[in-house]
PDB file of C-alpha atoms and ligand atoms in Angstrom:
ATOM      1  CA  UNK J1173       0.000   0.000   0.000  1.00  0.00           C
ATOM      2  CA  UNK J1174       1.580   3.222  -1.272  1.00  0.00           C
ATOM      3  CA  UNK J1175       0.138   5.263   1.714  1.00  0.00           C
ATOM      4  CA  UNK J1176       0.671   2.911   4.823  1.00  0.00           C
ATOM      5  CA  UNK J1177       3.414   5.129   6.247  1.00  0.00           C
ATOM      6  CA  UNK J1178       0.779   8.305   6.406  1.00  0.00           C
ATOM      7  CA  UNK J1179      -1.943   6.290   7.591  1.00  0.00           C
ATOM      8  CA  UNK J1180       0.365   5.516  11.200  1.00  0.00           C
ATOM      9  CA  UNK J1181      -0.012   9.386  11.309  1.00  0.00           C
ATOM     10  CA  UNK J1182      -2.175   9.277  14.626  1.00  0.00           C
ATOM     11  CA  UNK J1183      -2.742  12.787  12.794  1.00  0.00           C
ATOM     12  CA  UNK J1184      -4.103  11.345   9.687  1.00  0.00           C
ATOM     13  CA  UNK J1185      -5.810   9.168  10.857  1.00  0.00           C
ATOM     14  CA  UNK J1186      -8.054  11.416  12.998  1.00  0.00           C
ATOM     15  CA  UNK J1187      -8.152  13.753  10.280  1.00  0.00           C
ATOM     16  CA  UNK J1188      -9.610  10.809   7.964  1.00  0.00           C
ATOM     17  CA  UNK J1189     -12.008  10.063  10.912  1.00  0.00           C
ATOM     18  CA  UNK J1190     -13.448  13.592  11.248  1.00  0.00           C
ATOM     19  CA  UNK J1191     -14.244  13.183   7.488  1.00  0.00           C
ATOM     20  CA  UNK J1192     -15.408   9.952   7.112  1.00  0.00           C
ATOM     21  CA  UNK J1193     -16.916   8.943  10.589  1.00  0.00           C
ATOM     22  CA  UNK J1194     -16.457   5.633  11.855  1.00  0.00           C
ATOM     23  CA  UNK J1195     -18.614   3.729   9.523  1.00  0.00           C
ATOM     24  CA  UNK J1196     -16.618   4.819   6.365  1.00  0.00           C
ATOM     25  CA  UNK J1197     -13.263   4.701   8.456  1.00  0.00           C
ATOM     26  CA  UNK J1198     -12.467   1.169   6.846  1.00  0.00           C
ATOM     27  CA  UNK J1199     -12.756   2.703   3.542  1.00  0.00           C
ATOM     28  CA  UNK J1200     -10.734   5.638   4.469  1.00  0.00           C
ATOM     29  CA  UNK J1201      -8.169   3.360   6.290  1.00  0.00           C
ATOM     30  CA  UNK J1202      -7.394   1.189   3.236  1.00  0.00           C
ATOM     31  CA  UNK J1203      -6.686   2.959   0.264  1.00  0.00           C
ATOM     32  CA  UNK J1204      -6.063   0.786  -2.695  1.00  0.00           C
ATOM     33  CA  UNK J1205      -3.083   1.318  -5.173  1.00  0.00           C
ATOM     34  CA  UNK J1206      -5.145   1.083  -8.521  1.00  0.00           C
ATOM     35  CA  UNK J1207      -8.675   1.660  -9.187  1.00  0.00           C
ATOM     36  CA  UNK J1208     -11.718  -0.243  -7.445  1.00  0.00           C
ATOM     37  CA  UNK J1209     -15.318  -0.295  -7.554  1.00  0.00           C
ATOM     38  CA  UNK J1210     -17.783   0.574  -4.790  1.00  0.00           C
ATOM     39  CA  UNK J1211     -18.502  -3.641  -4.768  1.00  0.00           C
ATOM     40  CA  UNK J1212     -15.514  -4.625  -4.806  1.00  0.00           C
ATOM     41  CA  UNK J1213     -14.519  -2.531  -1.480  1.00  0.00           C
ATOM     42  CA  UNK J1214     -17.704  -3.687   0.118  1.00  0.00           C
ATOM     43  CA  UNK J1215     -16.982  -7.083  -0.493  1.00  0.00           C
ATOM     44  CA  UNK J1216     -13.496  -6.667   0.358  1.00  0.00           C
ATOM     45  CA  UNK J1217     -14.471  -4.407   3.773  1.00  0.00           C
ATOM     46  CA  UNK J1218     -17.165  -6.762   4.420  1.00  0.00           C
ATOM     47  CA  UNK J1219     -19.119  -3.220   4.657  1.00  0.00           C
ATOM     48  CA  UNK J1220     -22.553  -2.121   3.589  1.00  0.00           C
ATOM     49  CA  UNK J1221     -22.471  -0.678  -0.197  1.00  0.00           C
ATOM     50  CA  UNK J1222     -23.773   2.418   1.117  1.00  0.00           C
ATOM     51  CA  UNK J1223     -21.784   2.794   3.937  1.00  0.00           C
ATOM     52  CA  UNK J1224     -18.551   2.521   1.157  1.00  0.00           C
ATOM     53  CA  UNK J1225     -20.685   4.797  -1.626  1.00  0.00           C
ATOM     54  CA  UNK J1226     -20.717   7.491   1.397  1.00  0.00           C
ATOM     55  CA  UNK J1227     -17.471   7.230   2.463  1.00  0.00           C
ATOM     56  CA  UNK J1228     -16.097   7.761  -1.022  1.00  0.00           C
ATOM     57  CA  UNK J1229     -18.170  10.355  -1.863  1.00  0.00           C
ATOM     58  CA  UNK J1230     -16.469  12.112   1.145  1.00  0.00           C
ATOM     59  CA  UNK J1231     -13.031  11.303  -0.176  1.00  0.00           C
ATOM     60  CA  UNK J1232     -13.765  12.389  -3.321  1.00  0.00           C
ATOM     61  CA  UNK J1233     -15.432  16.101  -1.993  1.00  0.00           C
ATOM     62  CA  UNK J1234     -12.344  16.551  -0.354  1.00  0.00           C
ATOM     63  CA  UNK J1235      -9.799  15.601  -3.234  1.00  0.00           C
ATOM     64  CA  UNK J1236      -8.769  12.811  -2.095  1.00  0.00           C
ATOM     65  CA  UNK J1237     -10.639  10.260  -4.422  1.00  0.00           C
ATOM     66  CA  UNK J1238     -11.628  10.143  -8.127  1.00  0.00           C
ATOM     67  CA  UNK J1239     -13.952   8.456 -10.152  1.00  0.00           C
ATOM     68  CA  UNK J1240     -14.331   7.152 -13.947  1.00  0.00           C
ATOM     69  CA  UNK J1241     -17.844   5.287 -15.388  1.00  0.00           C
ATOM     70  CA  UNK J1242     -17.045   2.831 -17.359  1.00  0.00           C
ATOM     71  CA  UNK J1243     -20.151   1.021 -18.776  1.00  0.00           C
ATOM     72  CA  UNK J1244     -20.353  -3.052 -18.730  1.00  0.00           C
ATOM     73  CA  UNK J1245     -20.515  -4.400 -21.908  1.00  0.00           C
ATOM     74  CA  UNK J1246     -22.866  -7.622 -21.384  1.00  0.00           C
ATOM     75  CA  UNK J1247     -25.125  -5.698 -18.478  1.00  0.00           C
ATOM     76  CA  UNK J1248     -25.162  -1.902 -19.737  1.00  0.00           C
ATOM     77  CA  UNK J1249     -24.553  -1.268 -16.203  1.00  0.00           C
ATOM     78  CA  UNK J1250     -22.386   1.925 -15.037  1.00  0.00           C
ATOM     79  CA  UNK J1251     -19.660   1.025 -13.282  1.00  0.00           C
ATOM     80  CA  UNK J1252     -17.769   3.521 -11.050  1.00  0.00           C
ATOM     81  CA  UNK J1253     -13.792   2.965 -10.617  1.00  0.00           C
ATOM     82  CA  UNK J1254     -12.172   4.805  -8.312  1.00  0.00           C
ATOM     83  CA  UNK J1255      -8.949   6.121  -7.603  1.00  0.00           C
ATOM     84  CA  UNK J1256      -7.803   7.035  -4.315  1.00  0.00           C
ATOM     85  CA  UNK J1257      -5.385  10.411  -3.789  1.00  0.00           C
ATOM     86  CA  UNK J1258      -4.245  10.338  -0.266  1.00  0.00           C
ATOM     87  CA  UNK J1259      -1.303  12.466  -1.928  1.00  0.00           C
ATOM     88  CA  UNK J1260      -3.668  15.273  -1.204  1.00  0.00           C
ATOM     89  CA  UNK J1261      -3.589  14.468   2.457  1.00  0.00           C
ATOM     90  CA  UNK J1262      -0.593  16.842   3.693  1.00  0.00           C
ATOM     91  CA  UNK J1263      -1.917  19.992   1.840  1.00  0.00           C
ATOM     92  CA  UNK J1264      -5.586  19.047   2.923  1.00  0.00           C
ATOM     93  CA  UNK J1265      -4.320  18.943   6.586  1.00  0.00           C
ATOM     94  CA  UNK J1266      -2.310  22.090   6.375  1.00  0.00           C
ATOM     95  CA  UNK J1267      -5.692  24.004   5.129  1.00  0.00           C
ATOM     96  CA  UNK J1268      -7.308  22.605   7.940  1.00  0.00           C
ATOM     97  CA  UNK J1269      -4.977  23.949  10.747  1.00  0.00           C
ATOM     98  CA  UNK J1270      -4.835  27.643   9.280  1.00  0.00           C
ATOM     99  CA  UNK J1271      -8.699  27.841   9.465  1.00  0.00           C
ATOM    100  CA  UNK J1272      -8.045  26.466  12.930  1.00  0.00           C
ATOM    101  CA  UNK J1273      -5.687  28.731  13.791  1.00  0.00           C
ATOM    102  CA  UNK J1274      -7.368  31.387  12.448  1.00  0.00           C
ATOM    103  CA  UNK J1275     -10.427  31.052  14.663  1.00  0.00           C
ATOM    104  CA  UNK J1276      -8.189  31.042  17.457  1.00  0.00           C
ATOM    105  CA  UNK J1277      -6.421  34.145  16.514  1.00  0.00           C
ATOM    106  CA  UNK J1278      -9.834  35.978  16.122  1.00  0.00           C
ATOM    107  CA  UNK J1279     -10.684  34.064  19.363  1.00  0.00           C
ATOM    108  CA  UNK J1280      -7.922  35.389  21.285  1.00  0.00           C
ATOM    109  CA  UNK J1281      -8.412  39.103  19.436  1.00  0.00           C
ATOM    110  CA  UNK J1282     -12.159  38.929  21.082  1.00  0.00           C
ATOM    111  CA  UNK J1283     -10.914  37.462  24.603  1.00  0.00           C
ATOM    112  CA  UNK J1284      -8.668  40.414  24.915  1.00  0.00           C
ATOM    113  CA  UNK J1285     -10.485  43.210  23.722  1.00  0.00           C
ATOM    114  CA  UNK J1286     -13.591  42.800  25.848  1.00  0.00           C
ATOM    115  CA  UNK J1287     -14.262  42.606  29.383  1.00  0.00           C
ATOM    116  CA  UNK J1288     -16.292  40.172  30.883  1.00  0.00           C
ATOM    117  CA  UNK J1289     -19.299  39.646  33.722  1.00  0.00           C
ATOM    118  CA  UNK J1290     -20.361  36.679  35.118  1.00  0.00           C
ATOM    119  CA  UNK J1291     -23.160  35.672  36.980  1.00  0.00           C
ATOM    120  CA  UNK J1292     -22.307  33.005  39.276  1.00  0.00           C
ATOM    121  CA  UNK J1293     -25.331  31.359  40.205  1.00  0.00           C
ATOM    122  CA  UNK J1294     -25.934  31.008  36.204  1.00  0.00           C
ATOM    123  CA  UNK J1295     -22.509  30.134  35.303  1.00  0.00           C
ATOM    124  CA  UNK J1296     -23.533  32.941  32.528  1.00  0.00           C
ATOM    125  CA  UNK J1297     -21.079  35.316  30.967  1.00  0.00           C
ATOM    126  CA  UNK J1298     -21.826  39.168  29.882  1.00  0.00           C
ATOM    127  CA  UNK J1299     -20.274  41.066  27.448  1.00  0.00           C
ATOM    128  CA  UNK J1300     -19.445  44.610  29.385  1.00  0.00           C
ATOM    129  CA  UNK J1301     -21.878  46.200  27.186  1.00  0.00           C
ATOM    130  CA  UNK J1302     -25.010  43.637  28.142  1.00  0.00           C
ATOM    131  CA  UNK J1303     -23.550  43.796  31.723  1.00  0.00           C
ATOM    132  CA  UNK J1304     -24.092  47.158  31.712  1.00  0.00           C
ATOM    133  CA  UNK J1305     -28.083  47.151  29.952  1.00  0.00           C
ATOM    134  CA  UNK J1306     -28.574  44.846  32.414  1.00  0.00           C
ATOM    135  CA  UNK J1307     -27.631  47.316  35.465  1.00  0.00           C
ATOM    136  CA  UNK J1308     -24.754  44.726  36.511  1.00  0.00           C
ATOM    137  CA  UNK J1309     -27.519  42.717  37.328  1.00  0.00           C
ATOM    138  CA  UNK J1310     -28.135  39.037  36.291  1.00  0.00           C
ATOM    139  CA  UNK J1311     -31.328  38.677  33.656  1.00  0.00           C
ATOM    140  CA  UNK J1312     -32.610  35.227  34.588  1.00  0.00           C
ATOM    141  CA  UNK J1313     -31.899  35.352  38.627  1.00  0.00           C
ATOM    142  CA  UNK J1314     -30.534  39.067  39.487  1.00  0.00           C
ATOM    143  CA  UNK J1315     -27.996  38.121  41.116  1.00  0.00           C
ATOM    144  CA  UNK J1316     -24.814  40.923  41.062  1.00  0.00           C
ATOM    145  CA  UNK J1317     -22.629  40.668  37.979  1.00  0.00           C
ATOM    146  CA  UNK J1318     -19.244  40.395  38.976  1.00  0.00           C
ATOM    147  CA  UNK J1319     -15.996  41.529  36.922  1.00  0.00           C
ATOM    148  CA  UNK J1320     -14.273  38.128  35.448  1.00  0.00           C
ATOM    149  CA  UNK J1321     -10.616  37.679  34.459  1.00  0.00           C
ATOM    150  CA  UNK J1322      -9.963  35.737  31.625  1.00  0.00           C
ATOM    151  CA  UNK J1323      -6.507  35.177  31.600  1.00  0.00           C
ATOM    152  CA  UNK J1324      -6.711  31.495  31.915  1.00  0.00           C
ATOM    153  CA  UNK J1325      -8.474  31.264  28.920  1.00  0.00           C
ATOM    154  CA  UNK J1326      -5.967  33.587  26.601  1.00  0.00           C
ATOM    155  CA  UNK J1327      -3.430  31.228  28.529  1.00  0.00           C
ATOM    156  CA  UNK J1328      -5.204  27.997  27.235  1.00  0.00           C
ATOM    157  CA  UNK J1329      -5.671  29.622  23.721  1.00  0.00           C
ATOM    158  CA  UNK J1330      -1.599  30.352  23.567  1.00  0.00           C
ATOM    159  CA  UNK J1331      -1.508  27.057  24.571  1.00  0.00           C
ATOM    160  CA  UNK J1332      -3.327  25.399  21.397  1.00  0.00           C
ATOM    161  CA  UNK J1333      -1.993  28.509  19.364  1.00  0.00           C
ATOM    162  CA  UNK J1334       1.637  27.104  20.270  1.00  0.00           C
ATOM    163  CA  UNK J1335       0.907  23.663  19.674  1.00  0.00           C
ATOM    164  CA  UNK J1336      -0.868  24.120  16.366  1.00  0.00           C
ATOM    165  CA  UNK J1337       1.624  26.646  15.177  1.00  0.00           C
ATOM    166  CA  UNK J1338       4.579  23.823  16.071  1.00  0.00           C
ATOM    167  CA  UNK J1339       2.731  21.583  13.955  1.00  0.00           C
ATOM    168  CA  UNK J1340       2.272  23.714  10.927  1.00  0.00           C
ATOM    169  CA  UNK J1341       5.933  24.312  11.247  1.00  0.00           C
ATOM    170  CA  UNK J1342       5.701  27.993  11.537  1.00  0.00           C
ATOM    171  CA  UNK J1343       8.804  29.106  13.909  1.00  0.00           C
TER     172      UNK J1343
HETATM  173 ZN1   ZN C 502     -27.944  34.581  37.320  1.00  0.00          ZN
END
């Protein structure tokens, strides 16, 4: 199998899983060299034909699977063959963790430029702003609102900020 060493990738492999889910996972997992049909992976899989059908479609939304109909000659039937491109993996993950580090940029941005109220009884957090329409006063039980830090969670974000950015290879 051309892509057995990426598929140890405890990365890849919960990458694959996010797309897939676990019913399609054996599909995912066990990318062919050449082309297959839908059948043949289900019989190979011992899998549900729709269960494979979905879990190729997914592959193949997310470029890492093409098709080709080729029609039977005795049957008329359409056949699909596909091709699997788990080359596409890296670049595919690499998307993934700037969108993720994106949202935690903009996370952190919003973390840091607002102050925060929280209503203890509730566990409920305020915005300043709503805080403040509210009188400093909780909405649902009126208890006080109290000022909140929020340095643990910037902390936390650096945290996953660091680790992501260490992964991505940005120094
Ligand atoms: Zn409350």
């Amino acid at each position: 199998m051309a892509f057995e060493g990426m598929l140890e990738d405890p990365v890849v492999q919960k990458y694959l899983h996010e797309l897939v889910g676990p019913k399609g996972m054996p599909v995912a997992a066990a990318p062919p060299d050449g082309e297959v049909t839908d059948e043949e992976l289900a019989e190979r899989l011992d899998l549900e034909l729709n269960d494979v059908r979905r879990a190729l479609f997914i592959l193949y939304e997310n470029d890492l699977a093409t098709y080709r109909r080729v029609r039977d000659e005795d049957s008329g039937w359409l056949t699909y063959l596909w091709t699997f491109h788990y080359e596409n993996v890296p670049a595919n993950l690499h998307d993934e963790m700037d969108r993720l580090r994106e949202a935690l940029e903009e996370r952190r941005e919003y973390e840091m430029n607002n102050e925060f109220y929280l209503c203890e009884v509730d566990s409920i957090r305020f915005e300043f702003d709503e805080a403040m329409d509210f009188g400093f006063e909780c909405p649902e039980c009126g208890s006080p609102l109290e000022a909140m830090g929020n340095d643990e969670m910037v902390e936390a974000i650096d945290e996953r900020l660091d680790a992501l950015e260490s992964e991505l290879g940005i120094v």
